[in-house]
Amino acid sequence: MKIRHHPEDALLLAHAAGQLPTGPALVVASHLESCPRCRERVREYEALGGALLEAASPAALAPDALARALAAIDATAGASAPLPQAASAAPRRPALPPGTPWPAALDGCSATGWRWMGPGMYWSRITVPQDPAAKLFLLRIGAGKRLPTHTHSDLEMTQVLYGRFDDGRASFGAGDFDAAAGDIHHQPVVAEDGMCICLASVDGRLLFDGVIARTIGGLVGM
Amino acid sequence: MTTVPQPSEWPAQAARSRPPYLSIVTTQQPRGAPPNGDELSSWLQAVASRQDRQAFAAVFKHFAPRVKAYLMRLGTSEAQAEDLVQETMVSVWRKAVLYDPSHAGVSTWIFTIARNLRVDHLRRKGLAIGADADEGEAEALRDESPQPDELLSTREREIRVREAMRQLSDEQAQIVRLSFFEEHPHARIAQELGIPLGTVKSRVRLAVNHLRRLLGALEP
């Protein structure tokens, strides 16, 4: 998988700093799963976070802080080994094509099945339990279909999980990441040879043009 | 709130908080310089292999006050910061067996634990600002058999980021610091630099891109 489009470094650094909102953070995290280059960069920025922590001037702690921590450790002494995550019942997920792994970043999230939103177009709402307001969804668009033209009031982030689309600026394939700022007015078109599945997060409202497009926007809940 | 003496922050710290003549013979000066990465790593390994409380106390004394400072810079209240420091340090104890020196330095590892706990805390409180989901990724990387040169590359990375920060201009270094250690980095950067909020994004981008070039140039 040749990845051509990466998150910009300021975004990777904000991710390493824990400063991204939930939706964008999960889209970036799913990019990292498929991109060793960005993973290494995030490791560098995390190392920078470590260096900054190291250099921070210490704050005074409560006098009993260490005693409290040791007491907490004693209280769970029986379980001193790290507790393996209990495997919970497999959450409901929309089907992905064979060979396309479900992004590990979305583990713990719930997702609806594929919902129809137009000819050849389906979407699945992803809910992050800790942050239900995060606007995160999967889009599955059929071969040759074009998404309704839209702009956004803020920032749209997309990670291509399968297939390929072209939005007039560039072509995006599996593993590619795209951040479209609010001023970009784009109309992604899916390649003729197969469908395309993307993970997307939108910060502001998606603004679709035209009546049908607005209806779809309403369906998607944006 | 009373202060626990922190062994790792003398003489500079002591000089600030005591009359000058006392700072020369501070009673709170156990073993000289702050611990280096290898010492920290060996302490953590002692915690992992034999639940060494002495070693844990040393790690605690070095990091807990810094984690608290970090959390408070990010807008966490003092009481909440104390609680998150507790959570962080208890996690350090529990996860010590998972610490992999070929993946990250100790300060980096503890930074990511504190960062993730803060993000989880914000989400739980419905205050979601940040998020992170690379626990799973770290898990996956841990499964790879450790390569000796990975250990080397971790050490080099730790050195490289410090050197790159040193080479940045004061202003750009400040931008990077605030990006990590500020609740509302953009507003704060605008304020500190006296620039309009609308231009902060491009200033951050310039600073990070410069940092990126420095890191690239420092690569072996």
PDB file of N, CA and C in Angstrom, chain A residues 8-10 13 15-22 25-26 29 39-41 43-54 56-63 65-66 68-70 72-74 76 82 105 130-131, chain B residues 2 4 53 60 62 64-66 68-69 74 82-83 86 93-94 97 102-103 107-108 111-112 115 118-119 123 128-134 137 157 160-162 165 176-177 179-182 185 205 208 211-212:
ATOM      1  N   GLU A   8      -0.600  16.621   8.139  1.00  0.00           N
ATOM      2  CA  GLU A   8       0.547  17.523   8.257  1.00  0.00           C
ATOM      3  C   GLU A   8       1.155  17.394   9.648  1.00  0.00           C
ATOM      4  N   ASP A   9       2.414  17.812   9.759  1.00  0.00           N
ATOM      5  CA  ASP A   9       3.135  17.588  11.009  1.00  0.00           C
ATOM      6  C   ASP A   9       2.512  18.304  12.201  1.00  0.00           C
ATOM      7  N   ALA A  10       1.942  19.487  11.973  1.00  0.00           N
ATOM      8  CA  ALA A  10       1.309  20.197  13.092  1.00  0.00           C
ATOM      9  C   ALA A  10       0.166  19.354  13.669  1.00  0.00           C
ATOM     10  N   LEU A  13       1.695  16.426  15.614  1.00  0.00           N
ATOM     11  CA  LEU A  13       2.206  16.910  16.903  1.00  0.00           C
ATOM     12  C   LEU A  13       1.050  17.155  17.875  1.00  0.00           C
ATOM     13  N   HIS A  15      -1.714  15.653  17.869  1.00  0.00           N
ATOM     14  CA  HIS A  15      -2.182  14.328  18.263  1.00  0.00           C
ATOM     15  C   HIS A  15      -1.294  13.762  19.372  1.00  0.00           C
ATOM     16  N   ALA A  16       0.025  13.871  19.165  1.00  0.00           N
ATOM     17  CA  ALA A  16       0.968  13.371  20.179  1.00  0.00           C
ATOM     18  C   ALA A  16       0.794  14.115  21.494  1.00  0.00           C
ATOM     19  N   ALA A  17       0.393  15.385  21.404  1.00  0.00           N
ATOM     20  CA  ALA A  17       0.226  16.197  22.606  1.00  0.00           C
ATOM     21  C   ALA A  17      -1.120  15.932  23.283  1.00  0.00           C
ATOM     22  N   GLY A  18      -1.962  15.105  22.665  1.00  0.00           N
ATOM     23  CA  GLY A  18      -3.280  14.829  23.239  1.00  0.00           C
ATOM     24  C   GLY A  18      -4.217  16.011  23.130  1.00  0.00           C
ATOM     25  N   GLN A  19      -4.017  16.839  22.106  1.00  0.00           N
ATOM     26  CA  GLN A  19      -4.782  18.083  21.999  1.00  0.00           C
ATOM     27  C   GLN A  19      -5.862  18.041  20.912  1.00  0.00           C
ATOM     28  N   LEU A  20      -6.052  16.892  20.282  1.00  0.00           N
ATOM     29  CA  LEU A  20      -7.073  16.845  19.228  1.00  0.00           C
ATOM     30  C   LEU A  20      -8.423  16.434  19.803  1.00  0.00           C
ATOM     31  N   PRO A  21      -9.500  16.995  19.265  1.00  0.00           N
ATOM     32  CA  PRO A  21     -10.829  16.514  19.652  1.00  0.00           C
ATOM     33  C   PRO A  21     -10.975  15.032  19.266  1.00  0.00           C
ATOM     34  N   THR A  22     -11.945  14.373  19.877  1.00  0.00           N
ATOM     35  CA  THR A  22     -12.080  12.929  19.712  1.00  0.00           C
ATOM     36  C   THR A  22     -12.153  12.475  18.253  1.00  0.00           C
ATOM     37  N   ALA A  25      -8.938  12.889  16.341  1.00  0.00           N
ATOM     38  CA  ALA A  25      -7.913  12.024  16.948  1.00  0.00           C
ATOM     39  C   ALA A  25      -8.070  10.588  16.466  1.00  0.00           C
ATOM     40  N   LEU A  26      -9.320  10.133  16.345  1.00  0.00           N
ATOM     41  CA  LEU A  26      -9.525   8.746  15.931  1.00  0.00           C
ATOM     42  C   LEU A  26      -9.227   8.560  14.447  1.00  0.00           C
ATOM     43  N   ALA A  29      -5.530   8.475  14.320  1.00  0.00           N
ATOM     44  CA  ALA A  29      -5.067   7.195  14.872  1.00  0.00           C
ATOM     45  C   ALA A  29      -5.251   6.067  13.860  1.00  0.00           C
ATOM     46  N   ARG A  39       3.740   7.050  12.052  1.00  0.00           N
ATOM     47  CA  ARG A  39       3.890   6.453  13.377  1.00  0.00           C
ATOM     48  C   ARG A  39       5.232   6.861  13.984  1.00  0.00           C
ATOM     49  N   GLU A  40       6.267   6.805  13.163  1.00  0.00           N
ATOM     50  CA  GLU A  40       7.595   7.186  13.659  1.00  0.00           C
ATOM     51  C   GLU A  40       7.617   8.670  14.037  1.00  0.00           C
ATOM     52  N   ARG A  41       6.949   9.488  13.233  1.00  0.00           N
ATOM     53  CA  ARG A  41       6.926  10.918  13.561  1.00  0.00           C
ATOM     54  C   ARG A  41       6.198  11.174  14.877  1.00  0.00           C
ATOM     55  N   ARG A  43       5.956   9.112  17.279  1.00  0.00           N
ATOM     56  CA  ARG A  43       6.866   8.669  18.342  1.00  0.00           C
ATOM     57  C   ARG A  43       7.869   9.764  18.672  1.00  0.00           C
ATOM     58  N   GLU A  44       8.347  10.446  17.652  1.00  0.00           N
ATOM     59  CA  GLU A  44       9.269  11.561  17.905  1.00  0.00           C
ATOM     60  C   GLU A  44       8.590  12.673  18.693  1.00  0.00           C
ATOM     61  N   TYR A  45       7.364  13.003  18.314  1.00  0.00           N
ATOM     62  CA  TYR A  45       6.672  14.083  19.018  1.00  0.00           C
ATOM     63  C   TYR A  45       6.312  13.662  20.442  1.00  0.00           C
ATOM     64  N   GLU A  46       6.056  12.369  20.623  1.00  0.00           N
ATOM     65  CA  GLU A  46       5.826  11.894  21.994  1.00  0.00           C
ATOM     66  C   GLU A  46       7.108  11.977  22.811  1.00  0.00           C
ATOM     67  N   ALA A  47       8.227  11.671  22.148  1.00  0.00           N
ATOM     68  CA  ALA A  47       9.513  11.803  22.840  1.00  0.00           C
ATOM     69  C   ALA A  47       9.747  13.261  23.226  1.00  0.00           C
ATOM     70  N   LEU A  48       9.276  14.157  22.366  1.00  0.00           N
ATOM     71  CA  LEU A  48       9.367  15.582  22.672  1.00  0.00           C
ATOM     72  C   LEU A  48       8.505  15.904  23.896  1.00  0.00           C
ATOM     73  N   GLY A  49       7.317  15.325  23.938  1.00  0.00           N
ATOM     74  CA  GLY A  49       6.458  15.501  25.110  1.00  0.00           C
ATOM     75  C   GLY A  49       7.157  15.001  26.367  1.00  0.00           C
ATOM     76  N   GLY A  50       7.857  13.860  26.239  1.00  0.00           N
ATOM     77  CA  GLY A  50       8.618  13.327  27.368  1.00  0.00           C
ATOM     78  C   GLY A  50       9.724  14.279  27.789  1.00  0.00           C
ATOM     79  N   ALA A  51      10.411  14.854  26.791  1.00  0.00           N
ATOM     80  CA  ALA A  51      11.496  15.793  27.097  1.00  0.00           C
ATOM     81  C   ALA A  51      10.944  17.030  27.798  1.00  0.00           C
ATOM     82  N   LEU A  52       9.778  17.491  27.357  1.00  0.00           N
ATOM     83  CA  LEU A  52       9.176  18.671  27.975  1.00  0.00           C
ATOM     84  C   LEU A  52       8.711  18.355  29.398  1.00  0.00           C
ATOM     85  N   LEU A  53       8.201  17.143  29.583  1.00  0.00           N
ATOM     86  CA  LEU A  53       7.787  16.722  30.933  1.00  0.00           C
ATOM     87  C   LEU A  53       9.000  16.706  31.860  1.00  0.00           C
ATOM     88  N   GLU A  54      10.074  16.131  31.327  1.00  0.00           N
ATOM     89  CA  GLU A  54      11.344  16.056  32.050  1.00  0.00           C
ATOM     90  C   GLU A  54      11.810  17.455  32.477  1.00  0.00           C
ATOM     91  N   ALA A  56       9.932  20.137  32.867  1.00  0.00           N
ATOM     92  CA  ALA A  56       8.935  20.951  33.569  1.00  0.00           C
ATOM     93  C   ALA A  56       9.404  21.241  34.984  1.00  0.00           C
ATOM     94  N   SER A  57       9.147  22.461  35.455  1.00  0.00           N
ATOM     95  CA  SER A  57       9.501  22.693  36.855  1.00  0.00           C
ATOM     96  C   SER A  57       8.428  22.051  37.720  1.00  0.00           C
ATOM     97  N   PRO A  58       8.881  21.224  38.668  1.00  0.00           N
ATOM     98  CA  PRO A  58       7.951  20.388  39.429  1.00  0.00           C
ATOM     99  C   PRO A  58       6.959  21.203  40.237  1.00  0.00           C
ATOM    100  N   ALA A  59       5.754  20.691  40.379  1.00  0.00           N
ATOM    101  CA  ALA A  59       4.750  21.327  41.226  1.00  0.00           C
ATOM    102  C   ALA A  59       4.747  20.613  42.576  1.00  0.00           C
ATOM    103  N   ALA A  60       4.448  21.359  43.616  1.00  0.00           N
ATOM    104  CA  ALA A  60       4.410  20.766  44.951  1.00  0.00           C
ATOM    105  C   ALA A  60       3.244  19.790  45.056  1.00  0.00           C
ATOM    106  N   LEU A  61       3.545  18.619  45.595  1.00  0.00           N
ATOM    107  CA  LEU A  61       2.506  17.605  45.761  1.00  0.00           C
ATOM    108  C   LEU A  61       1.950  17.641  47.177  1.00  0.00           C
ATOM    109  N   ALA A  62       0.779  17.064  47.338  1.00  0.00           N
ATOM    110  CA  ALA A  62       0.256  16.867  48.690  1.00  0.00           C
ATOM    111  C   ALA A  62       1.258  16.017  49.457  1.00  0.00           C
ATOM    112  N   PRO A  63       1.422  16.297  50.772  1.00  0.00           N
ATOM    113  CA  PRO A  63       2.471  15.601  51.530  1.00  0.00           C
ATOM    114  C   PRO A  63       2.288  14.088  51.556  1.00  0.00           C
ATOM    115  N   ALA A  65       1.172  12.221  49.127  1.00  0.00           N
ATOM    116  CA  ALA A  65       0.945  11.708  47.776  1.00  0.00           C
ATOM    117  C   ALA A  65       1.550  10.321  47.566  1.00  0.00           C
ATOM    118  N   LEU A  66       2.817  10.175  47.961  1.00  0.00           N
ATOM    119  CA  LEU A  66       3.476   8.878  47.737  1.00  0.00           C
ATOM    120  C   LEU A  66       2.809   7.791  48.578  1.00  0.00           C
ATOM    121  N   ARG A  68      -0.210   7.688  49.556  1.00  0.00           N
ATOM    122  CA  ARG A  68      -1.512   7.388  48.953  1.00  0.00           C
ATOM    123  C   ARG A  68      -1.349   6.436  47.774  1.00  0.00           C
ATOM    124  N   ALA A  69      -0.345   6.709  46.937  1.00  0.00           N
ATOM    125  CA  ALA A  69      -0.121   5.854  45.773  1.00  0.00           C
ATOM    126  C   ALA A  69       0.243   4.439  46.214  1.00  0.00           C
ATOM    127  N   LEU A  70       1.099   4.339  47.238  1.00  0.00           N
ATOM    128  CA  LEU A  70       1.498   3.011  47.717  1.00  0.00           C
ATOM    129  C   LEU A  70       0.308   2.271  48.314  1.00  0.00           C
ATOM    130  N   ALA A  72      -2.784   2.670  47.391  1.00  0.00           N
ATOM    131  CA  ALA A  72      -3.627   2.252  46.264  1.00  0.00           C
ATOM    132  C   ALA A  72      -3.051   0.995  45.615  1.00  0.00           C
ATOM    133  N   ILE A  73      -1.730   0.937  45.565  1.00  0.00           N
ATOM    134  CA  ILE A  73      -1.078  -0.238  44.985  1.00  0.00           C
ATOM    135  C   ILE A  73      -1.321  -1.462  45.864  1.00  0.00           C
ATOM    136  N   ASP A  74      -1.217  -1.260  47.190  1.00  0.00           N
ATOM    137  CA  ASP A  74      -1.472  -2.367  48.121  1.00  0.00           C
ATOM    138  C   ASP A  74      -2.904  -2.858  48.020  1.00  0.00           C
ATOM    139  N   THR A  76      -4.714  -3.131  45.628  1.00  0.00           N
ATOM    140  CA  THR A  76      -4.963  -3.984  44.465  1.00  0.00           C
ATOM    141  C   THR A  76      -3.825  -4.976  44.293  1.00  0.00           C
ATOM    142  N   PRO A  82      -0.800  -6.722  35.223  1.00  0.00           N
ATOM    143  CA  PRO A  82      -1.758  -5.920  34.466  1.00  0.00           C
ATOM    144  C   PRO A  82      -2.960  -6.761  34.070  1.00  0.00           C
ATOM    145  N   ALA A 105      -8.358   1.735  16.138  1.00  0.00           N
ATOM    146  CA  ALA A 105      -8.680   2.990  16.826  1.00  0.00           C
ATOM    147  C   ALA A 105     -10.159   3.045  17.205  1.00  0.00           C
ATOM    148  N   GLN A 130     -17.288   7.423  25.159  1.00  0.00           N
ATOM    149  CA  GLN A 130     -16.909   8.499  26.089  1.00  0.00           C
ATOM    150  C   GLN A 130     -17.229   9.879  25.539  1.00  0.00           C
ATOM    151  N   ASP A 131     -17.510   9.961  24.252  1.00  0.00           N
ATOM    152  CA  ASP A 131     -17.740  11.277  23.658  1.00  0.00           C
ATOM    153  C   ASP A 131     -18.790  11.163  22.545  1.00  0.00           C
TER     154      ASP A 131
ATOM    155  N   THR B   2       1.286  21.774  51.831  1.00  0.00           N
ATOM    156  CA  THR B   2       2.696  21.608  52.192  1.00  0.00           C
ATOM    157  C   THR B   2       3.461  20.954  51.049  1.00  0.00           C
ATOM    158  N   VAL B   4       6.240  18.487  49.529  1.00  0.00           N
ATOM    159  CA  VAL B   4       7.109  17.336  49.747  1.00  0.00           C
ATOM    160  C   VAL B   4       8.453  17.680  49.123  1.00  0.00           C
ATOM    161  N   ARG B  53       9.702  -1.237  45.862  1.00  0.00           N
ATOM    162  CA  ARG B  53       9.049   0.000  46.295  1.00  0.00           C
ATOM    163  C   ARG B  53      10.009   1.180  46.377  1.00  0.00           C
ATOM    164  N   PHE B  60       8.635   7.966  41.439  1.00  0.00           N
ATOM    165  CA  PHE B  60       7.540   8.841  41.884  1.00  0.00           C
ATOM    166  C   PHE B  60       8.068  10.237  42.192  1.00  0.00           C
ATOM    167  N   HIS B  62      10.621  11.726  41.208  1.00  0.00           N
ATOM    168  CA  HIS B  62      11.077  12.480  40.036  1.00  0.00           C
ATOM    169  C   HIS B  62       9.895  12.938  39.170  1.00  0.00           C
ATOM    170  N   ALA B  64       6.207  12.454  39.607  1.00  0.00           N
ATOM    171  CA  ALA B  64       4.880  12.883  40.064  1.00  0.00           C
ATOM    172  C   ALA B  64       4.739  14.412  40.098  1.00  0.00           C
ATOM    173  N   PRO B  65       5.738  15.135  40.632  1.00  0.00           N
ATOM    174  CA  PRO B  65       5.578  16.607  40.661  1.00  0.00           C
ATOM    175  C   PRO B  65       5.584  17.218  39.258  1.00  0.00           C
ATOM    176  N   ARG B  66       6.253  16.568  38.318  1.00  0.00           N
ATOM    177  CA  ARG B  66       6.295  17.088  36.951  1.00  0.00           C
ATOM    178  C   ARG B  66       4.984  16.794  36.227  1.00  0.00           C
ATOM    179  N   LYS B  68       2.183  16.569  37.690  1.00  0.00           N
ATOM    180  CA  LYS B  68       1.212  17.518  38.243  1.00  0.00           C
ATOM    181  C   LYS B  68       1.359  18.886  37.574  1.00  0.00           C
ATOM    182  N   ALA B  69       2.597  19.310  37.405  1.00  0.00           N
ATOM    183  CA  ALA B  69       2.831  20.602  36.748  1.00  0.00           C
ATOM    184  C   ALA B  69       2.258  20.582  35.324  1.00  0.00           C
ATOM    185  N   LEU B  74      -2.246  22.433  31.757  1.00  0.00           N
ATOM    186  CA  LEU B  74      -3.321  22.128  30.820  1.00  0.00           C
ATOM    187  C   LEU B  74      -4.696  22.417  31.413  1.00  0.00           C
ATOM    188  N   GLU B  82      -3.987  16.326  41.398  1.00  0.00           N
ATOM    189  CA  GLU B  82      -3.485  15.369  42.395  1.00  0.00           C
ATOM    190  C   GLU B  82      -4.033  13.965  42.112  1.00  0.00           C
ATOM    191  N   ASP B  83      -5.347  13.913  41.829  1.00  0.00           N
ATOM    192  CA  ASP B  83      -5.962  12.606  41.570  1.00  0.00           C
ATOM    193  C   ASP B  83      -5.392  11.960  40.315  1.00  0.00           C
ATOM    194  N   GLN B  86      -2.073  10.548  40.930  1.00  0.00           N
ATOM    195  CA  GLN B  86      -2.217   9.242  41.579  1.00  0.00           C
ATOM    196  C   GLN B  86      -2.493   8.158  40.542  1.00  0.00           C
ATOM    197  N   TRP B  93       3.145   1.831  38.106  1.00  0.00           N
ATOM    198  CA  TRP B  93       3.427   0.607  38.867  1.00  0.00           C
ATOM    199  C   TRP B  93       2.857  -0.623  38.145  1.00  0.00           C
ATOM    200  N   ARG B  94       1.591  -0.526  37.786  1.00  0.00           N
ATOM    201  CA  ARG B  94       0.923  -1.691  37.198  1.00  0.00           C
ATOM    202  C   ARG B  94       1.467  -2.049  35.832  1.00  0.00           C
ATOM    203  N   VAL B  97       5.681  -3.711  33.961  1.00  0.00           N
ATOM    204  CA  VAL B  97       6.109  -4.923  33.249  1.00  0.00           C
ATOM    205  C   VAL B  97       5.952  -4.772  31.734  1.00  0.00           C
ATOM    206  N   SER B 102      12.876  -0.348  24.310  1.00  0.00           N
ATOM    207  CA  SER B 102      13.170  -0.218  22.877  1.00  0.00           C
ATOM    208  C   SER B 102      12.083   0.602  22.179  1.00  0.00           C
ATOM    209  N   HIS B 103      10.995   0.881  22.897  1.00  0.00           N
ATOM    210  CA  HIS B 103       9.920   1.651  22.280  1.00  0.00           C
ATOM    211  C   HIS B 103       9.978   3.122  22.658  1.00  0.00           C
ATOM    212  N   SER B 107      10.627   8.933  30.389  1.00  0.00           N
ATOM    213  CA  SER B 107       9.853  10.179  30.464  1.00  0.00           C
ATOM    214  C   SER B 107       8.789  10.211  29.365  1.00  0.00           C
ATOM    215  N   THR B 108       9.120   9.668  28.204  1.00  0.00           N
ATOM    216  CA  THR B 108       8.162   9.612  27.105  1.00  0.00           C
ATOM    217  C   THR B 108       7.005   8.677  27.456  1.00  0.00           C
ATOM    218  N   PHE B 111       4.899  10.309  30.051  1.00  0.00           N
ATOM    219  CA  PHE B 111       4.141  11.385  29.401  1.00  0.00           C
ATOM    220  C   PHE B 111       2.902  10.832  28.697  1.00  0.00           C
ATOM    221  N   THR B 112       3.058   9.731  27.955  1.00  0.00           N
ATOM    222  CA  THR B 112       1.896   9.207  27.219  1.00  0.00           C
ATOM    223  C   THR B 112       0.829   8.665  28.179  1.00  0.00           C
ATOM    224  N   ARG B 115      -0.899  11.767  29.578  1.00  0.00           N
ATOM    225  CA  ARG B 115      -1.673  12.374  28.490  1.00  0.00           C
ATOM    226  C   ARG B 115      -2.969  11.595  28.268  1.00  0.00           C
ATOM    227  N   ARG B 118      -5.446  11.984  31.126  1.00  0.00           N
ATOM    228  CA  ARG B 118      -6.078  13.308  31.087  1.00  0.00           C
ATOM    229  C   ARG B 118      -7.185  13.335  30.033  1.00  0.00           C
ATOM    230  N   VAL B 119      -6.878  12.794  28.855  1.00  0.00           N
ATOM    231  CA  VAL B 119      -7.868  12.779  27.784  1.00  0.00           C
ATOM    232  C   VAL B 119      -9.088  11.956  28.197  1.00  0.00           C
ATOM    233  N   ARG B 123     -12.938  13.257  28.609  1.00  0.00           N
ATOM    234  CA  ARG B 123     -14.054  12.628  27.904  1.00  0.00           C
ATOM    235  C   ARG B 123     -15.127  12.184  28.883  1.00  0.00           C
ATOM    236  N   ALA B 128     -14.692  16.738  26.330  1.00  0.00           N
ATOM    237  CA  ALA B 128     -13.747  16.230  25.337  1.00  0.00           C
ATOM    238  C   ALA B 128     -13.049  17.324  24.559  1.00  0.00           C
ATOM    239  N   ILE B 129     -11.768  17.397  24.727  1.00  0.00           N
ATOM    240  CA  ILE B 129     -10.953  18.249  23.885  1.00  0.00           C
ATOM    241  C   ILE B 129     -10.065  17.356  23.050  1.00  0.00           C
ATOM    242  N   GLY B 130      -9.384  16.476  23.723  1.00  0.00           N
ATOM    243  CA  GLY B 130      -8.406  15.653  23.028  1.00  0.00           C
ATOM    244  C   GLY B 130      -8.831  14.208  23.021  1.00  0.00           C
ATOM    245  N   ALA B 131      -8.051  13.407  22.383  1.00  0.00           N
ATOM    246  CA  ALA B 131      -8.314  11.990  22.361  1.00  0.00           C
ATOM    247  C   ALA B 131      -7.052  11.299  21.929  1.00  0.00           C
ATOM    248  N   ASP B 132      -7.008  10.057  22.254  1.00  0.00           N
ATOM    249  CA  ASP B 132      -5.875   9.293  21.784  1.00  0.00           C
ATOM    250  C   ASP B 132      -6.271   7.850  21.782  1.00  0.00           C
ATOM    251  N   ALA B 133      -5.844   7.159  20.797  1.00  0.00           N
ATOM    252  CA  ALA B 133      -6.245   5.771  20.706  1.00  0.00           C
ATOM    253  C   ALA B 133      -5.075   4.895  20.342  1.00  0.00           C
ATOM    254  N   ASP B 134      -3.879   5.314  20.698  1.00  0.00           N
ATOM    255  CA  ASP B 134      -2.760   4.492  20.241  1.00  0.00           C
ATOM    256  C   ASP B 134      -2.294   3.495  21.300  1.00  0.00           C
ATOM    257  N   GLU B 137      -2.095   0.439  19.497  1.00  0.00           N
ATOM    258  CA  GLU B 137      -0.919   0.433  18.631  1.00  0.00           C
ATOM    259  C   GLU B 137       0.327   0.094  19.432  1.00  0.00           C
ATOM    260  N   ARG B 157      16.532   8.916  19.351  1.00  0.00           N
ATOM    261  CA  ARG B 157      15.358   9.763  19.193  1.00  0.00           C
ATOM    262  C   ARG B 157      15.235  10.739  20.371  1.00  0.00           C
ATOM    263  N   ARG B 160      17.757  13.346  19.873  1.00  0.00           N
ATOM    264  CA  ARG B 160      17.441  14.152  18.688  1.00  0.00           C
ATOM    265  C   ARG B 160      16.374  15.211  18.985  1.00  0.00           C
ATOM    266  N   VAL B 161      15.320  14.825  19.686  1.00  0.00           N
ATOM    267  CA  VAL B 161      14.252  15.809  19.926  1.00  0.00           C
ATOM    268  C   VAL B 161      14.744  16.937  20.839  1.00  0.00           C
ATOM    269  N   ARG B 162      15.613  16.584  21.783  1.00  0.00           N
ATOM    270  CA  ARG B 162      16.143  17.633  22.661  1.00  0.00           C
ATOM    271  C   ARG B 162      17.040  18.584  21.886  1.00  0.00           C
ATOM    272  N   MET B 165      14.943  20.841  19.612  1.00  0.00           N
ATOM    273  CA  MET B 165      14.306  21.913  20.383  1.00  0.00           C
ATOM    274  C   MET B 165      15.311  23.015  20.700  1.00  0.00           C
ATOM    275  N   VAL B 176       6.102  25.436  20.295  1.00  0.00           N
ATOM    276  CA  VAL B 176       6.023  23.984  20.444  1.00  0.00           C
ATOM    277  C   VAL B 176       5.684  23.617  21.887  1.00  0.00           C
ATOM    278  N   ARG B 177       6.340  24.283  22.835  1.00  0.00           N
ATOM    279  CA  ARG B 177       6.050  24.011  24.258  1.00  0.00           C
ATOM    280  C   ARG B 177       4.584  24.254  24.575  1.00  0.00           C
ATOM    281  N   SER B 179       2.140  24.200  22.584  1.00  0.00           N
ATOM    282  CA  SER B 179       1.288  23.230  21.892  1.00  0.00           C
ATOM    283  C   SER B 179       1.067  21.990  22.747  1.00  0.00           C
ATOM    284  N   PHE B 180       2.057  21.683  23.582  1.00  0.00           N
ATOM    285  CA  PHE B 180       1.929  20.523  24.468  1.00  0.00           C
ATOM    286  C   PHE B 180       1.339  20.908  25.818  1.00  0.00           C
ATOM    287  N   PHE B 181       1.810  22.024  26.344  1.00  0.00           N
ATOM    288  CA  PHE B 181       1.591  22.339  27.755  1.00  0.00           C
ATOM    289  C   PHE B 181       0.655  23.514  27.936  1.00  0.00           C
ATOM    290  N   GLU B 182      -0.433  23.535  27.249  1.00  0.00           N
ATOM    291  CA  GLU B 182      -1.359  24.643  27.408  1.00  0.00           C
ATOM    292  C   GLU B 182      -2.756  24.143  27.096  1.00  0.00           C
ATOM    293  N   PRO B 185      -3.892  26.076  23.446  1.00  0.00           N
ATOM    294  CA  PRO B 185      -2.588  26.501  22.926  1.00  0.00           C
ATOM    295  C   PRO B 185      -2.681  27.697  21.980  1.00  0.00           C
ATOM    296  N   ARG B 205       2.252  25.980  12.262  1.00  0.00           N
ATOM    297  CA  ARG B 205       2.664  25.148  11.143  1.00  0.00           C
ATOM    298  C   ARG B 205       4.134  25.423  10.796  1.00  0.00           C
ATOM    299  N   VAL B 208       6.386  23.926  13.543  1.00  0.00           N
ATOM    300  CA  VAL B 208       6.458  22.463  13.528  1.00  0.00           C
ATOM    301  C   VAL B 208       7.203  21.980  12.281  1.00  0.00           C
ATOM    302  N   LEU B 211      10.794  22.411  12.993  1.00  0.00           N
ATOM    303  CA  LEU B 211      11.194  21.322  13.892  1.00  0.00           C
ATOM    304  C   LEU B 211      11.398  20.031  13.099  1.00  0.00           C
ATOM    305  N   ARG B 212      10.455  19.781  12.182  1.00  0.00           N
ATOM    306  CA  ARG B 212      10.519  18.567  11.352  1.00  0.00           C
ATOM    307  C   ARG B 212      11.827  18.529  10.542  1.00  0.00           C
TER     308      ARG B 212
END
